[in-house]
PDB file of C-alpha atoms in Angstrom:
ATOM      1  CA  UNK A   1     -35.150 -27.408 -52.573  1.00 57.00           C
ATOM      2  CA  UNK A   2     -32.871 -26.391 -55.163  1.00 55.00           C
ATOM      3  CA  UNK A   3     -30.818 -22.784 -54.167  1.00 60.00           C
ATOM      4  CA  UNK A   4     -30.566 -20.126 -56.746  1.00 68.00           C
ATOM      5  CA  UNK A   5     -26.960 -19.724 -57.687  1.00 84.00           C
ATOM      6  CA  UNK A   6     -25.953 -15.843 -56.958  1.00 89.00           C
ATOM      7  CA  UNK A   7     -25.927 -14.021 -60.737  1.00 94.00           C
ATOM      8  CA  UNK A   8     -23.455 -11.272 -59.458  1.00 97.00           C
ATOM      9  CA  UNK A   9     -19.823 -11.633 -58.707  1.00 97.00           C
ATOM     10  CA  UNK A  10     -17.017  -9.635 -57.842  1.00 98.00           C
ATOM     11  CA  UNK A  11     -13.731  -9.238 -59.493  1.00 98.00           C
ATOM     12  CA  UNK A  12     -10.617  -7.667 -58.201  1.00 98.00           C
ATOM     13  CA  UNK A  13      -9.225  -5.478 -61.022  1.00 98.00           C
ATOM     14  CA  UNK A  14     -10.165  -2.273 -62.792  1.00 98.00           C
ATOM     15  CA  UNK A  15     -12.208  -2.230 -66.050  1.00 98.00           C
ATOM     16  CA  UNK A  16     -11.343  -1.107 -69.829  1.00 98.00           C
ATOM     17  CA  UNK A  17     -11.123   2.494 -70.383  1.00 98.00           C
ATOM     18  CA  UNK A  18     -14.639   2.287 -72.581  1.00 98.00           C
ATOM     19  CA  UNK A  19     -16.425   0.154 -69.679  1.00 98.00           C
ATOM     20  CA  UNK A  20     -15.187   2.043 -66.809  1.00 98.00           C
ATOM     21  CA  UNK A  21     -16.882   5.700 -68.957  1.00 98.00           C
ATOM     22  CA  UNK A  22     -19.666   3.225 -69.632  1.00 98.00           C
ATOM     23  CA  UNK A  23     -19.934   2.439 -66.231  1.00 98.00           C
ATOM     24  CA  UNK A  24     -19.864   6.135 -64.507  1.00 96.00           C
ATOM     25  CA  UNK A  25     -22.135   7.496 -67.262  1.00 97.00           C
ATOM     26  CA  UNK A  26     -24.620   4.610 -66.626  1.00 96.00           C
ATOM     27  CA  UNK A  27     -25.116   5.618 -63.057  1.00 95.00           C
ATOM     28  CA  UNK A  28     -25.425   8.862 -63.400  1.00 92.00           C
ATOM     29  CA  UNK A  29     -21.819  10.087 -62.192  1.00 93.00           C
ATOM     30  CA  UNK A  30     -19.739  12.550 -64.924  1.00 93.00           C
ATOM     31  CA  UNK A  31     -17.646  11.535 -67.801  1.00 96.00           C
ATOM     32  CA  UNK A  32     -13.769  11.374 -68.008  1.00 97.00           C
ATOM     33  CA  UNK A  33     -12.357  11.831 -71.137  1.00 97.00           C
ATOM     34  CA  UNK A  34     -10.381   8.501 -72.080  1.00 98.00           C
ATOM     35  CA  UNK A  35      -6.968   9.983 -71.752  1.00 98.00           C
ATOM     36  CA  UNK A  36      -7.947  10.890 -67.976  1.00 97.00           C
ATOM     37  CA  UNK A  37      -9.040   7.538 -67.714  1.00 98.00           C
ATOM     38  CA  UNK A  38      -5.828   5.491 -69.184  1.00 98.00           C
ATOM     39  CA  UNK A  39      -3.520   7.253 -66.937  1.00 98.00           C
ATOM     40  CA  UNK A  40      -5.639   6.467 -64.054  1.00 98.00           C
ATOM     41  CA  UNK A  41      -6.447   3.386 -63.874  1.00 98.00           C
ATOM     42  CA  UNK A  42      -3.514   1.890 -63.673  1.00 98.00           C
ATOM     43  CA  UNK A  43      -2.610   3.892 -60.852  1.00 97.00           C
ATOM     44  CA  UNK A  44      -5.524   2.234 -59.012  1.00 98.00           C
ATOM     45  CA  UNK A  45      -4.145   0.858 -55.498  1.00 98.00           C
ATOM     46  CA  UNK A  46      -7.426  -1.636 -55.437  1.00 98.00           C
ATOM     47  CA  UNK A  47      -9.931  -1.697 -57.961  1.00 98.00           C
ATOM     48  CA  UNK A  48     -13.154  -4.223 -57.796  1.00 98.00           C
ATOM     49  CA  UNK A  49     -15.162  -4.702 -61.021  1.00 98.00           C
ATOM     50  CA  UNK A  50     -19.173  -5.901 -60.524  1.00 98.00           C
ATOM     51  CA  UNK A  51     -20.585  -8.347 -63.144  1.00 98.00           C
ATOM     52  CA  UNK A  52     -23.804  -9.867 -63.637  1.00 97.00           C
ATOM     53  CA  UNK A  53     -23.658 -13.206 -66.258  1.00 93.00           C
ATOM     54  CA  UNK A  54     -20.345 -12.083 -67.228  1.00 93.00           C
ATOM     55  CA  UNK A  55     -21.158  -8.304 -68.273  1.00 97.00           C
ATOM     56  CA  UNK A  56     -19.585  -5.293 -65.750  1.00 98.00           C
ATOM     57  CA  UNK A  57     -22.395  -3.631 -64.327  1.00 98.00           C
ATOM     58  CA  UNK A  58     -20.629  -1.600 -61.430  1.00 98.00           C
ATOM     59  CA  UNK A  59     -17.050  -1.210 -59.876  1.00 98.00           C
ATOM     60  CA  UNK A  60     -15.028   0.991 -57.184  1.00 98.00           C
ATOM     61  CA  UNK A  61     -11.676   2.120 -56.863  1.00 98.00           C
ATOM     62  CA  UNK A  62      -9.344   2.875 -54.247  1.00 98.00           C
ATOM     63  CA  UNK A  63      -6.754   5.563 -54.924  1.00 98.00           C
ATOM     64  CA  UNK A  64      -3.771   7.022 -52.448  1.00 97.00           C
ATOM     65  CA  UNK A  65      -0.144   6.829 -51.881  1.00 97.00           C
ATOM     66  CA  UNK A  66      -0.100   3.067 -50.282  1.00 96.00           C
ATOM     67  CA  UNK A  67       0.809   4.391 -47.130  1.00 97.00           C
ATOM     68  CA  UNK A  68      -0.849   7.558 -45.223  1.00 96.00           C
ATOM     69  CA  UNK A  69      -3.694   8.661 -47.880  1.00 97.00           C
ATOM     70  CA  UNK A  70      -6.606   7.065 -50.008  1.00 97.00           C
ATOM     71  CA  UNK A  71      -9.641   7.672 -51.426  1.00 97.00           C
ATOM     72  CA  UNK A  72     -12.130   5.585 -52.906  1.00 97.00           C
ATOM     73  CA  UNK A  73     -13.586   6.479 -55.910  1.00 97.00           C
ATOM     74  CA  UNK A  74     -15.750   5.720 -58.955  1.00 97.00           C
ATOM     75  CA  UNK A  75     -18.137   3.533 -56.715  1.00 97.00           C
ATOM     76  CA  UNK A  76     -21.642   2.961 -58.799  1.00 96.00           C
ATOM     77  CA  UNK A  77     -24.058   0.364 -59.997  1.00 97.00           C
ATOM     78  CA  UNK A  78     -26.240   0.146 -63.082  1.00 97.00           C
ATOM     79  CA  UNK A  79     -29.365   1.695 -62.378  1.00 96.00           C
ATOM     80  CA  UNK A  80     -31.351  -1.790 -63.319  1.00 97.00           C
ATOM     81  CA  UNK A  81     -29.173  -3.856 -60.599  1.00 97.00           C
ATOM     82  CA  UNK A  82     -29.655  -0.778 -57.957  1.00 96.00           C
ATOM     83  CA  UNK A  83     -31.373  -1.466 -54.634  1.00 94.00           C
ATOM     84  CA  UNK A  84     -30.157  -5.354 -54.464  1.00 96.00           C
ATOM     85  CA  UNK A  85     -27.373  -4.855 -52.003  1.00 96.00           C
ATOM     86  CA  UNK A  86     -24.470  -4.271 -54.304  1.00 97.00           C
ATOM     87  CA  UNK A  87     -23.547  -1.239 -53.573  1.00 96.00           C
ATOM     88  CA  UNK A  88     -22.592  -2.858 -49.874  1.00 97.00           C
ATOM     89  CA  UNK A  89     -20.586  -5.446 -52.037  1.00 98.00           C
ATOM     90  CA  UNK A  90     -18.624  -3.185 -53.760  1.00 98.00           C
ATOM     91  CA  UNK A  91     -17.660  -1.372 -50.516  1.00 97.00           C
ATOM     92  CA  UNK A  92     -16.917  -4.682 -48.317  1.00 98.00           C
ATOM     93  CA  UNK A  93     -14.786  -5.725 -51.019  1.00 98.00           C
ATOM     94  CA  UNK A  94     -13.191  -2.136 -50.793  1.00 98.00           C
ATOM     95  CA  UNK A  95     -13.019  -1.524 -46.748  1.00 97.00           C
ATOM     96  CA  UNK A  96     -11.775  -5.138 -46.333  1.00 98.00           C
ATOM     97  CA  UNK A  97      -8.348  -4.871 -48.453  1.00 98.00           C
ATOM     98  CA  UNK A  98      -8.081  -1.423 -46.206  1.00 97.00           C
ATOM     99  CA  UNK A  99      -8.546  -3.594 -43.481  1.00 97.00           C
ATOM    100  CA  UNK A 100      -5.650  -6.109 -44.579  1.00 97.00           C
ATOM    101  CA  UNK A 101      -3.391  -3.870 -46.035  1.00 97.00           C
ATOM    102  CA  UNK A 102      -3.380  -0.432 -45.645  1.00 97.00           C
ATOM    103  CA  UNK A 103      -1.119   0.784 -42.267  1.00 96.00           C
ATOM    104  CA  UNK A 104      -3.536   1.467 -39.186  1.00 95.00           C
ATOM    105  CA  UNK A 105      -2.246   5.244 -39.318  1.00 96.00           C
ATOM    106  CA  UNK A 106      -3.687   5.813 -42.926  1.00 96.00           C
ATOM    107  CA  UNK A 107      -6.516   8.738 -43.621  1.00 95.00           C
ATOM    108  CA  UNK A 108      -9.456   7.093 -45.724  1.00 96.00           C
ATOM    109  CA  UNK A 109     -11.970   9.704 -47.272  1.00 95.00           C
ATOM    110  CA  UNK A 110     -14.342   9.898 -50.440  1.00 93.00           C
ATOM    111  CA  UNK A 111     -16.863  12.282 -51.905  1.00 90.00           C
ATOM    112  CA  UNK A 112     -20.316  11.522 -50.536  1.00 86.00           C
ATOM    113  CA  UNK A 113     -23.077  12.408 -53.512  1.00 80.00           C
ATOM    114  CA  UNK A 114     -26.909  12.701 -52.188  1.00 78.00           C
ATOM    115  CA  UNK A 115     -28.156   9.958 -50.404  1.00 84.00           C
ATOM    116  CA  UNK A 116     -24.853   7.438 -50.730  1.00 87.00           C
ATOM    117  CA  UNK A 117     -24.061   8.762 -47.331  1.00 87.00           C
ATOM    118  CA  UNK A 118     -26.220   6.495 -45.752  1.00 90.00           C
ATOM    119  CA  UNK A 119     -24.420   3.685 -47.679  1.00 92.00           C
ATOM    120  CA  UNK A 120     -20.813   4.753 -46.481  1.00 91.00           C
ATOM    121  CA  UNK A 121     -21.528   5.434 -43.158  1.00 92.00           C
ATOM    122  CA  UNK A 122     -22.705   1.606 -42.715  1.00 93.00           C
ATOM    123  CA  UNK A 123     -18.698   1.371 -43.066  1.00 94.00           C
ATOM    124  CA  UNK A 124     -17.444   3.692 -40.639  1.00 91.00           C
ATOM    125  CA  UNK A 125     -17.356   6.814 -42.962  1.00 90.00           C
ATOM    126  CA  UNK A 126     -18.404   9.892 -40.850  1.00 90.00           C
ATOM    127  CA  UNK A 127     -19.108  13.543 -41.652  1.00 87.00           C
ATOM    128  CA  UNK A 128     -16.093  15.608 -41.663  1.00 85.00           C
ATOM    129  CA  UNK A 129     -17.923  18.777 -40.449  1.00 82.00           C
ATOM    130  CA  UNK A 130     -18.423  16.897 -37.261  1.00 81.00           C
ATOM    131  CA  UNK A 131     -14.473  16.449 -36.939  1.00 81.00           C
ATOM    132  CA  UNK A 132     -13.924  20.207 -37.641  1.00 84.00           C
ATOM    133  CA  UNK A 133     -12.907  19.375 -40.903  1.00 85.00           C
ATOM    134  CA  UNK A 134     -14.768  20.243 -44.239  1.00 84.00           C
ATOM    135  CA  UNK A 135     -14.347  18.799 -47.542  1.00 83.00           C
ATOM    136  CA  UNK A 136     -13.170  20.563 -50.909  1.00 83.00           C
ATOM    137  CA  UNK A 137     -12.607  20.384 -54.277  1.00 80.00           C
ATOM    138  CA  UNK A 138     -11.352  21.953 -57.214  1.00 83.00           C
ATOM    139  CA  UNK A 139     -10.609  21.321 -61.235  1.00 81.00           C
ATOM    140  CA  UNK A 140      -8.651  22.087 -63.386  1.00 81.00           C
ATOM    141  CA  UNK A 141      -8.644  25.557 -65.501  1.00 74.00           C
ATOM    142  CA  UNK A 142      -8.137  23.008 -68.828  1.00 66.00           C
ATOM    143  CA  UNK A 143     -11.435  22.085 -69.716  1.00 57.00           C
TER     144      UNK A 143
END
C-alpha cells in the first residue's frame, strides 16, 4: 500500500508584499496597501507561509514586542484548500514558537472574525468578555 505524500507544507517566513495582498484578498480578509505591507512584514516576530506544490496558498503572522505583548495576525487559507485542516496547521505552527519562546508572563490576543472562533479556541484562545475585558479597535483618520 503505497501512502500519499502530504501536498501541503509549512514554511517559517513571511511572504512577498504582492503574495501576502494576494493572500488576504483571496480569503476574503481586507487589503493593505503595499507600503503598509513593506514596513510590516519585516517587523513580523514569527511568520509561517502555507504552500501547496510549491505555490503560497495561506500564512499567519505573529506580531508584539518579543517580550509582554503579541498578536497574531493575517491568519487565512485559499478558499479551494479550506476545510482540510490547515487552518489548525497554521496555528500549531504559530502557538508552538509561543510555546518555545515567548516569556510565560506574555499577553497573546487576536481579532476573532465570524466563525474562526471555534478554530482559535481549539488553542486556548478565550472570549475576553468573559475575563471582563472587551476588545477594540480603531484606524487611522488617513485613508
Amino acid at each position: 500500500m503505497q501512502i500519499d505524500e502530504d501536498p501541503y507544507e509549512i514554511r517559517t517566513g513571511v511572504p512577498t508584499t504582492e503574495v501576502f495582498r494576494r493572500l488576504r484578498t483571496d480569503a476574503g480578509l481586507s487589503d493593505k496597501s503595499p507600503e503598509a505591507v513593506a514596513l510590516a512584514l519585516p517587523n513580523t516576530w514569527f511568520g509561517v507561509v502555507l504552500h501547496h506544490a510549491g505555490e503560497p496558498i495561506g500564512m499567519g503572522r505573529i506580531i508584539g514586542d518579543g517580550g509582554t505583548a503579541f498578536q497574531l495576525v493575517d491568519i487565512c487559507v485559499h478558499p479551494a484548500h479550506q476545510g482540510r485542516g490547515l487552518g489548525k496547521r497554521i496555528m500549531a505552527a504559530l502557538t508552538g514558537e509561543l510555546d518555545r519562546r515567548a516569556p510565560a508572563t506574555a499577553y497573546v490576543s487576536l481579532i476573532a472574525d465570524g466563525p474562526a472562533r471555534h478554530l482559535y479556541e481549539k488553542f486556548g484562545f478565550a472570549d475576553t468578555a468573559g475575563h471582563d475585558s472587551i476588545g477594540m479597535y480603531r484606524t487611522t483618520d488617513r485613508g
